[in-house]
Coordinates of C-alpha atoms and ligand atoms in Angstrom, one line a residue:
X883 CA 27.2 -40.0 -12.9
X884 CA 27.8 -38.9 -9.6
X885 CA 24.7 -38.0 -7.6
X886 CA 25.0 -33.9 -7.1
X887 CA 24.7 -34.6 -3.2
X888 CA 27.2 -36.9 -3.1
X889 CA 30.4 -35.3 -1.4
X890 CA 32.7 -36.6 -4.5
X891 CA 30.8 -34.7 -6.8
X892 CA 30.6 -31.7 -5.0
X893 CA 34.3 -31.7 -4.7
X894 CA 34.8 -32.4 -8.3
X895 CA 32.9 -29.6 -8.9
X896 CA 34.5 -27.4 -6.7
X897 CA 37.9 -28.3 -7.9
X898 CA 36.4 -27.6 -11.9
X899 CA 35.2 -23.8 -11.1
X900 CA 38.2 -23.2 -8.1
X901 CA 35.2 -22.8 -5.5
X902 CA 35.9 -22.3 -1.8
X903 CA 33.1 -22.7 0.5
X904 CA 32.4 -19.3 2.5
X905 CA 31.6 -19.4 6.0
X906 CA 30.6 -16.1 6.4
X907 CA 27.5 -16.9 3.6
X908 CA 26.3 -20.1 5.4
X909 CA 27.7 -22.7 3.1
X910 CA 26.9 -25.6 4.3
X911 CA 25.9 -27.9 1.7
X912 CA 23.4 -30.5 2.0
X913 CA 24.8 -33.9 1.1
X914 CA 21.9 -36.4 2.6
X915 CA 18.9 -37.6 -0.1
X916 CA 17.1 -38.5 2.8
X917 CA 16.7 -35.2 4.4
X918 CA 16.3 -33.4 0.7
X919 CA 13.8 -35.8 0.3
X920 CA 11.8 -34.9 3.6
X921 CA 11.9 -30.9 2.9
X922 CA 10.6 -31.3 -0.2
X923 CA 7.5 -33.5 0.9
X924 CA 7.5 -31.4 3.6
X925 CA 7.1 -28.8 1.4
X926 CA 4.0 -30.0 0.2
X927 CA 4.9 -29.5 -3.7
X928 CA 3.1 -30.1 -6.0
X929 CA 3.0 -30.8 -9.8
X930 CA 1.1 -27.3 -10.1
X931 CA 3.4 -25.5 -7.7
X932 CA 5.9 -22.3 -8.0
X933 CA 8.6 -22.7 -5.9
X934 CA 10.4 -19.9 -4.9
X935 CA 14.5 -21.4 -3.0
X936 CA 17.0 -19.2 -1.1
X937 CA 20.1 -20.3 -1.5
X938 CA 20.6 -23.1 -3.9
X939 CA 24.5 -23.6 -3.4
X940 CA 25.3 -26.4 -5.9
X941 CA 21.5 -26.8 -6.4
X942 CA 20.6 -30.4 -4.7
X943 CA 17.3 -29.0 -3.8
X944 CA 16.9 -27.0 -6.6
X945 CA 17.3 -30.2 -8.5
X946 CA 14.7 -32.0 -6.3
X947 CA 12.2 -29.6 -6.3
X948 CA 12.4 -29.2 -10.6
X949 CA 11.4 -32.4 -10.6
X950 CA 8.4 -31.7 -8.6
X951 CA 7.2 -28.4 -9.1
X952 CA 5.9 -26.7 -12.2
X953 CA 8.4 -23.7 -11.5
X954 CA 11.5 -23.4 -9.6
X955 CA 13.2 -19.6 -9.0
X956 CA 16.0 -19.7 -6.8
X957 CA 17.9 -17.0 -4.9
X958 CA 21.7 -17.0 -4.7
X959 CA 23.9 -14.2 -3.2
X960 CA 27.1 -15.7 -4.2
X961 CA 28.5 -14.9 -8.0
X962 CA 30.7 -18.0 -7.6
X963 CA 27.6 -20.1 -7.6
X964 CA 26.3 -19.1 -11.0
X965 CA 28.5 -21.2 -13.3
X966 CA 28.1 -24.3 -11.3
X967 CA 24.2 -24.0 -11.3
X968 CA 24.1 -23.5 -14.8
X969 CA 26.1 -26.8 -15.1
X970 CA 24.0 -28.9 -12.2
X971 CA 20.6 -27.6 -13.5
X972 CA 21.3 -27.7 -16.8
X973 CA 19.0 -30.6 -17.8
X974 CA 15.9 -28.1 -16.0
X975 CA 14.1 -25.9 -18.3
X976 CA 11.8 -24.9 -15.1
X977 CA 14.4 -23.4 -13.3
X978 CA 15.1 -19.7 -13.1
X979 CA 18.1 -18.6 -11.0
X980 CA 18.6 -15.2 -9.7
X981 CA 21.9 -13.3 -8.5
X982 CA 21.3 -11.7 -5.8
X983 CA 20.2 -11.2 -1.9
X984 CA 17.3 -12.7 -0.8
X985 CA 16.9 -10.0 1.7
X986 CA 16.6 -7.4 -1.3
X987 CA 14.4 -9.4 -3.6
X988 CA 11.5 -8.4 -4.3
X989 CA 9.1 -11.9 -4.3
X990 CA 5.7 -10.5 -4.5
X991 CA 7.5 -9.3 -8.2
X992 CA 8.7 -12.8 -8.8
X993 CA 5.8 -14.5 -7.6
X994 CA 3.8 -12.2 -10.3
X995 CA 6.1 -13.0 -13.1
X996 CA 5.3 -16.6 -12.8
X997 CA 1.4 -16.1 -12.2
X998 CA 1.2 -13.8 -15.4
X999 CA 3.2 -16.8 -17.2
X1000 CA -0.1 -18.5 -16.4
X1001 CA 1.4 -20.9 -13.6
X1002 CA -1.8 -20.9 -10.9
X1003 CA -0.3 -23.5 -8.7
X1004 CA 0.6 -22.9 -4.7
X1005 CA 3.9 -21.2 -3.7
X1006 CA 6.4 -23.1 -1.8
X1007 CA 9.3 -21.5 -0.5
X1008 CA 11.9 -23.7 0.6
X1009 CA 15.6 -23.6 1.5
X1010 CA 18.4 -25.2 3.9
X1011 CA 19.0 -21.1 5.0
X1012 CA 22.2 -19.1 5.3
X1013 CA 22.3 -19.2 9.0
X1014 CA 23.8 -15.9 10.1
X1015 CA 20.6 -14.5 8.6
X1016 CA 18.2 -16.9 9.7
X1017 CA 15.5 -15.2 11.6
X1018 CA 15.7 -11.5 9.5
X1019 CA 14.6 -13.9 6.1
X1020 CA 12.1 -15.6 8.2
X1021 CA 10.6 -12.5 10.0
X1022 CA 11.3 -10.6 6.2
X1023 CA 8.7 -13.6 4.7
X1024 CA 6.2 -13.1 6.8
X1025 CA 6.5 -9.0 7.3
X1026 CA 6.2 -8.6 3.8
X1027 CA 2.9 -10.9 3.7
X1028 CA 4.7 -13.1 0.5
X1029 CA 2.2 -15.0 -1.1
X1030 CA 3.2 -17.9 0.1
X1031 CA 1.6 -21.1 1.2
X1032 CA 4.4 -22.3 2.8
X1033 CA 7.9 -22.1 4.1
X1034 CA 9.7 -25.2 4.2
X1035 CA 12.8 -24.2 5.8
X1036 CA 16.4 -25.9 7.5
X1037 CA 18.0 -23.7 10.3
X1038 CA 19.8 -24.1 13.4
X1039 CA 18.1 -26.0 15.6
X1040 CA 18.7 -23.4 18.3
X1041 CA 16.1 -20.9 16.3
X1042 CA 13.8 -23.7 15.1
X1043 CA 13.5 -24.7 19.2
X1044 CA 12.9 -20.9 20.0
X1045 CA 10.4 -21.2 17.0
X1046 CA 8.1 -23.9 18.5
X1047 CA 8.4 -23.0 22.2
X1048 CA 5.2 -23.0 24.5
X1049 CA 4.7 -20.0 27.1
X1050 CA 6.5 -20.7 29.9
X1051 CA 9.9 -22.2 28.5
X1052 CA 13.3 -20.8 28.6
X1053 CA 13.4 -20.6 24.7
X1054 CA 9.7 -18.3 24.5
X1055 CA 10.6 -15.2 23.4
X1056 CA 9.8 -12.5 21.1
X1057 CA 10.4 -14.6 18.0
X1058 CA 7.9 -17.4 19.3
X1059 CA 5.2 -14.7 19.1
X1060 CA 5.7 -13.1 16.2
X1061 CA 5.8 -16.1 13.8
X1062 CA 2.9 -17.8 15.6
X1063 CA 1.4 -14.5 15.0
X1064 CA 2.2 -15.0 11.4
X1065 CA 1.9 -18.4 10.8
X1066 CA 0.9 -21.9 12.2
X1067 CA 4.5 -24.1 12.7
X1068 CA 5.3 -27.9 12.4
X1069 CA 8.4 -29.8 12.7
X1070 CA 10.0 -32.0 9.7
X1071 CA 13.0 -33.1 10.6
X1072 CA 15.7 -33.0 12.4
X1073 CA 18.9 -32.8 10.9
X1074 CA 22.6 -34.0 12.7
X1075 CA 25.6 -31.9 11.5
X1076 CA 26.7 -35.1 9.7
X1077 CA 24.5 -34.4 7.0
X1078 CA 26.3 -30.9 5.5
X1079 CA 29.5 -30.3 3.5
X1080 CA 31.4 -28.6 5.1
X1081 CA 29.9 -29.8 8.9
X1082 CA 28.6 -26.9 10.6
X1083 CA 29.2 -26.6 14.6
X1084 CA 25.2 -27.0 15.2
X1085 CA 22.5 -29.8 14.7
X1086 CA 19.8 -28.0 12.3
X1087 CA 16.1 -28.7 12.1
X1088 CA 13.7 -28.4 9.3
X1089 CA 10.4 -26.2 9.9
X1090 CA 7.0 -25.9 7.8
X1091 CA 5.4 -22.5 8.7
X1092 CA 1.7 -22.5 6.9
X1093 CA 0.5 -18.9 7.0
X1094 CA -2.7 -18.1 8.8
X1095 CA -5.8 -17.2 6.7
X1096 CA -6.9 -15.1 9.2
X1097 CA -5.1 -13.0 12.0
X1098 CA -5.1 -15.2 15.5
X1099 CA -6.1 -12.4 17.7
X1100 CA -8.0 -9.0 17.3
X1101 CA -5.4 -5.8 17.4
X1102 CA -6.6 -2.4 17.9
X1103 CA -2.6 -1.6 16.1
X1104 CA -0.8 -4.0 15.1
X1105 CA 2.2 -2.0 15.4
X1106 CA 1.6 -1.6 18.7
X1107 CA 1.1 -5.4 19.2
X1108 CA 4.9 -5.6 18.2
X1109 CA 6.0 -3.1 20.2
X1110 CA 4.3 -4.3 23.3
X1111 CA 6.0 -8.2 22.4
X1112 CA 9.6 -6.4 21.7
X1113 CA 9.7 -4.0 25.3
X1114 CA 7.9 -7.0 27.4
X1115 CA 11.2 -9.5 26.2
X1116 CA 13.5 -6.7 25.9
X1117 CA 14.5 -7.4 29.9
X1118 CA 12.9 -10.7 30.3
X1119 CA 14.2 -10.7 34.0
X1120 CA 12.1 -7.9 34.7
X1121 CA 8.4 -7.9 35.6
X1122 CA 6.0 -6.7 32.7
X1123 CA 4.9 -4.0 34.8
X1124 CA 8.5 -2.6 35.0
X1125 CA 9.9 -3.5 30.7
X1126 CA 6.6 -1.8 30.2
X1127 CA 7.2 1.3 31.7
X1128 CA 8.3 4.0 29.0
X1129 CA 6.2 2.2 25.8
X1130 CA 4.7 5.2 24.5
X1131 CA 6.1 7.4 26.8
X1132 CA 3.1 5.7 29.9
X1133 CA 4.0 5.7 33.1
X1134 CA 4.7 3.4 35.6
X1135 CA 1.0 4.0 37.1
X1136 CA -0.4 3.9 33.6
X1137 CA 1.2 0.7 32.6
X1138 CA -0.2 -0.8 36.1
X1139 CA -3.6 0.2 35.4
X1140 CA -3.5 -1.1 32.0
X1141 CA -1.9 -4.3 32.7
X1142 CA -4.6 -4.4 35.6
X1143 CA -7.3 -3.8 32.7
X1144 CA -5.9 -6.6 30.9
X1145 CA -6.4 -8.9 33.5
X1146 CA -2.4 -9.6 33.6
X1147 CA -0.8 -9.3 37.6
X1148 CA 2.0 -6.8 37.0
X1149 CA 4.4 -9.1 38.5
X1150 CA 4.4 -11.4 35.7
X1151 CA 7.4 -12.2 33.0
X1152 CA 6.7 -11.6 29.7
X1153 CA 7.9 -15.1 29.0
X1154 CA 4.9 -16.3 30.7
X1155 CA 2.2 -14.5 28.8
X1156 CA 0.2 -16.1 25.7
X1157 CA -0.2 -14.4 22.5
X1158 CA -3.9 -13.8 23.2
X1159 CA -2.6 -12.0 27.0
X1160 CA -0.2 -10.2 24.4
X1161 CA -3.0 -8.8 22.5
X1162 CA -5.0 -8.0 25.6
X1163 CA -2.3 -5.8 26.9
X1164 CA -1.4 -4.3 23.4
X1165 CA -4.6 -3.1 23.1
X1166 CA -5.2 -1.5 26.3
X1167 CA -1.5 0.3 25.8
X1168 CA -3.6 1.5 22.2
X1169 CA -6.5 2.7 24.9
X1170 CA -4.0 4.2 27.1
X1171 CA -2.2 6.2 24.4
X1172 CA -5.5 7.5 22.5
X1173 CA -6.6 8.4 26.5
X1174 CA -3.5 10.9 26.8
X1175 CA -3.9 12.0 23.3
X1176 CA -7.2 12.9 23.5
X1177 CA -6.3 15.0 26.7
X1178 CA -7.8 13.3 29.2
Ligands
SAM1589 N1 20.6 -25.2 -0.8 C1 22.0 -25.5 -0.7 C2 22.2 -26.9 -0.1 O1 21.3 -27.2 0.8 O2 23.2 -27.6 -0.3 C3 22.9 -24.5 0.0 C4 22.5 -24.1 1.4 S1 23.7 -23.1 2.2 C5 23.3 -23.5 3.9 C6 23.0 -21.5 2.1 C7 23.1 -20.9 0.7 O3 22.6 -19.5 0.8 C8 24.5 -20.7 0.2 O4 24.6 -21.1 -1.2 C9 24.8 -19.2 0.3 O5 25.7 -18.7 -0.7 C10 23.4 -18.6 0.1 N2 23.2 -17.3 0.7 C11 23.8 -16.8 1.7 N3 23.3 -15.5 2.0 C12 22.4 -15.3 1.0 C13 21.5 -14.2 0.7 N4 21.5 -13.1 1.5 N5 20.7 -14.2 -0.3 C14 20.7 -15.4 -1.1 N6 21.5 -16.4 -0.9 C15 22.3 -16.4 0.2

């Protein structure tokens, strides 16, 4: 039999269930062993493991990561789908697939259905991702504090890049901060567009984000902290001291004394700023604001 990721048997199947690929859901299917191969040891799965996919398409990772894993739920938006996963997985009796949007399932739920099924194992959440949605499931993982071990993902290589950049860089921006915030990230692979059916326009990469045990900086409001990353890159051509003004409703003066407080020269870009001088500022905005409330 035809491997799944071989292109002739994804176009037999698509010719048996009449399936046409959509764009506008990110099919690109995977049709390489090698770089299946690498996310899932990327992954890190285990024997023990609960593996949570978004988006199986036709299910070549799925596939994989059944044969690995103790439990395998995937996520697929796309009704069209369903028949042809029952077919390719058919042979898995630890696969569960779900019909639905990622964006509206509720993990911490699935993740609980599988522990009270007596599966202790890690969670590895893995997936070559839809990419008009990349970054809202990433930042959604990691908002919503899944359970998770880690997230073993394929995106453009455009995001992964603005992922992994260092202060500094063209590509820092507020995405750098708030998954380094979230989670420690190393690079798998990278991916050419030769590997996908149908080819996309973009090289991809794959990503492992391992979330932090412990936050990586001390937040008087974390909120705040956000709020303070999201203003600062909101004009990165302008000086901190100016994309500050307004947070909060402070001042100009108040922003410059605060920023002075922080130790941060009010000239400065917010591309240029750690996550650590970040966290200094945030928190003497949080000093600031409480300082007004409090009447002073
Ligand atoms: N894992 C398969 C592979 O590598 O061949 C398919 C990957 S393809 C890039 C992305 C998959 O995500 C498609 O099957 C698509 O239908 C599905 N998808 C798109 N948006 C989704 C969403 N909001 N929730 C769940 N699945 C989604």
């Amino acid at each position: 039999m035809d491997k799944l990721y071989s292109p002739l048997k994804m176009a037999q199947l698509r010719d048996k269930y009449d399936f046409r690929h959509s764009k506008s859901l990110g099919q690109n299917f995977l049709s390489d062993k090698n770089i299946i191969d690498r996310i899932i040891e990327g992954s890190g799965v285990g024997k023990e493991d609960l593996v949570i996919e978004i988006g199986p398409g036709m299910g070549v990772l799925t596939a994989a990561a059944a044969e690995c894993a103790a439990h395998v739920t995937a996520v697929e938006i796309d009704r069209h789908l369903i028949p042809i996963l029952a077919e390719t997985l058919k042979d898995y009796d630890n696969v569960n697939i779900l019909h639905g949007d990622i964006m509206k399932t509720d993990l911490k739920e699935v993740i609980q259905q599988q522990r009270s099924r007596g599966l202790t194992g890690k969670v590895r959440i893995i997936g070559n991702l839809p990419y008009y949605i990349t970054t809202p499931i990433v930042m959604k993982l990691l908002e919503e504090e899944i359970p998770a071990d880690s997230i073993t993902v394929m995106m453009q290589k455009e995001v992964a890049d603005r992922i992994q950049a260092s202060p500094g860089s063209k590509r820092y921006g507020a995405l750098t901060v708030a998954v380094g915030f979230y989670c420690t990230v190393s690079h798998i692979a990278n991916a050419p567009k030769e590997v996908f059916v149908p080819r996309p326009k973009v090289d991809s990469t794959v990503i492992r984000l391992d979330l932090r045990g412990e936050q990586p900086v001390n937040l008087v409001d974390r909120k705040l902290f956000f709020e303070t990353v999201k203003n600062g890159f909101g004009q990165r051509r302008k000086t901190l001291l100016n994309a500050l003004t307004g947070i909060r409703g402070l001042k100009k003066e108040e922003i410059s004394s605060v920023l002075q407080a922080a130790g941060i020269d009010p000239v400065r870009r917010a591309e240029t700023l750690s996550m650590e001088e970040f966290a200094a500022v945030a928190n003497e905005v949080a000093a600031k604001v409480q300082h007004a409330e409090e009447g002073y």
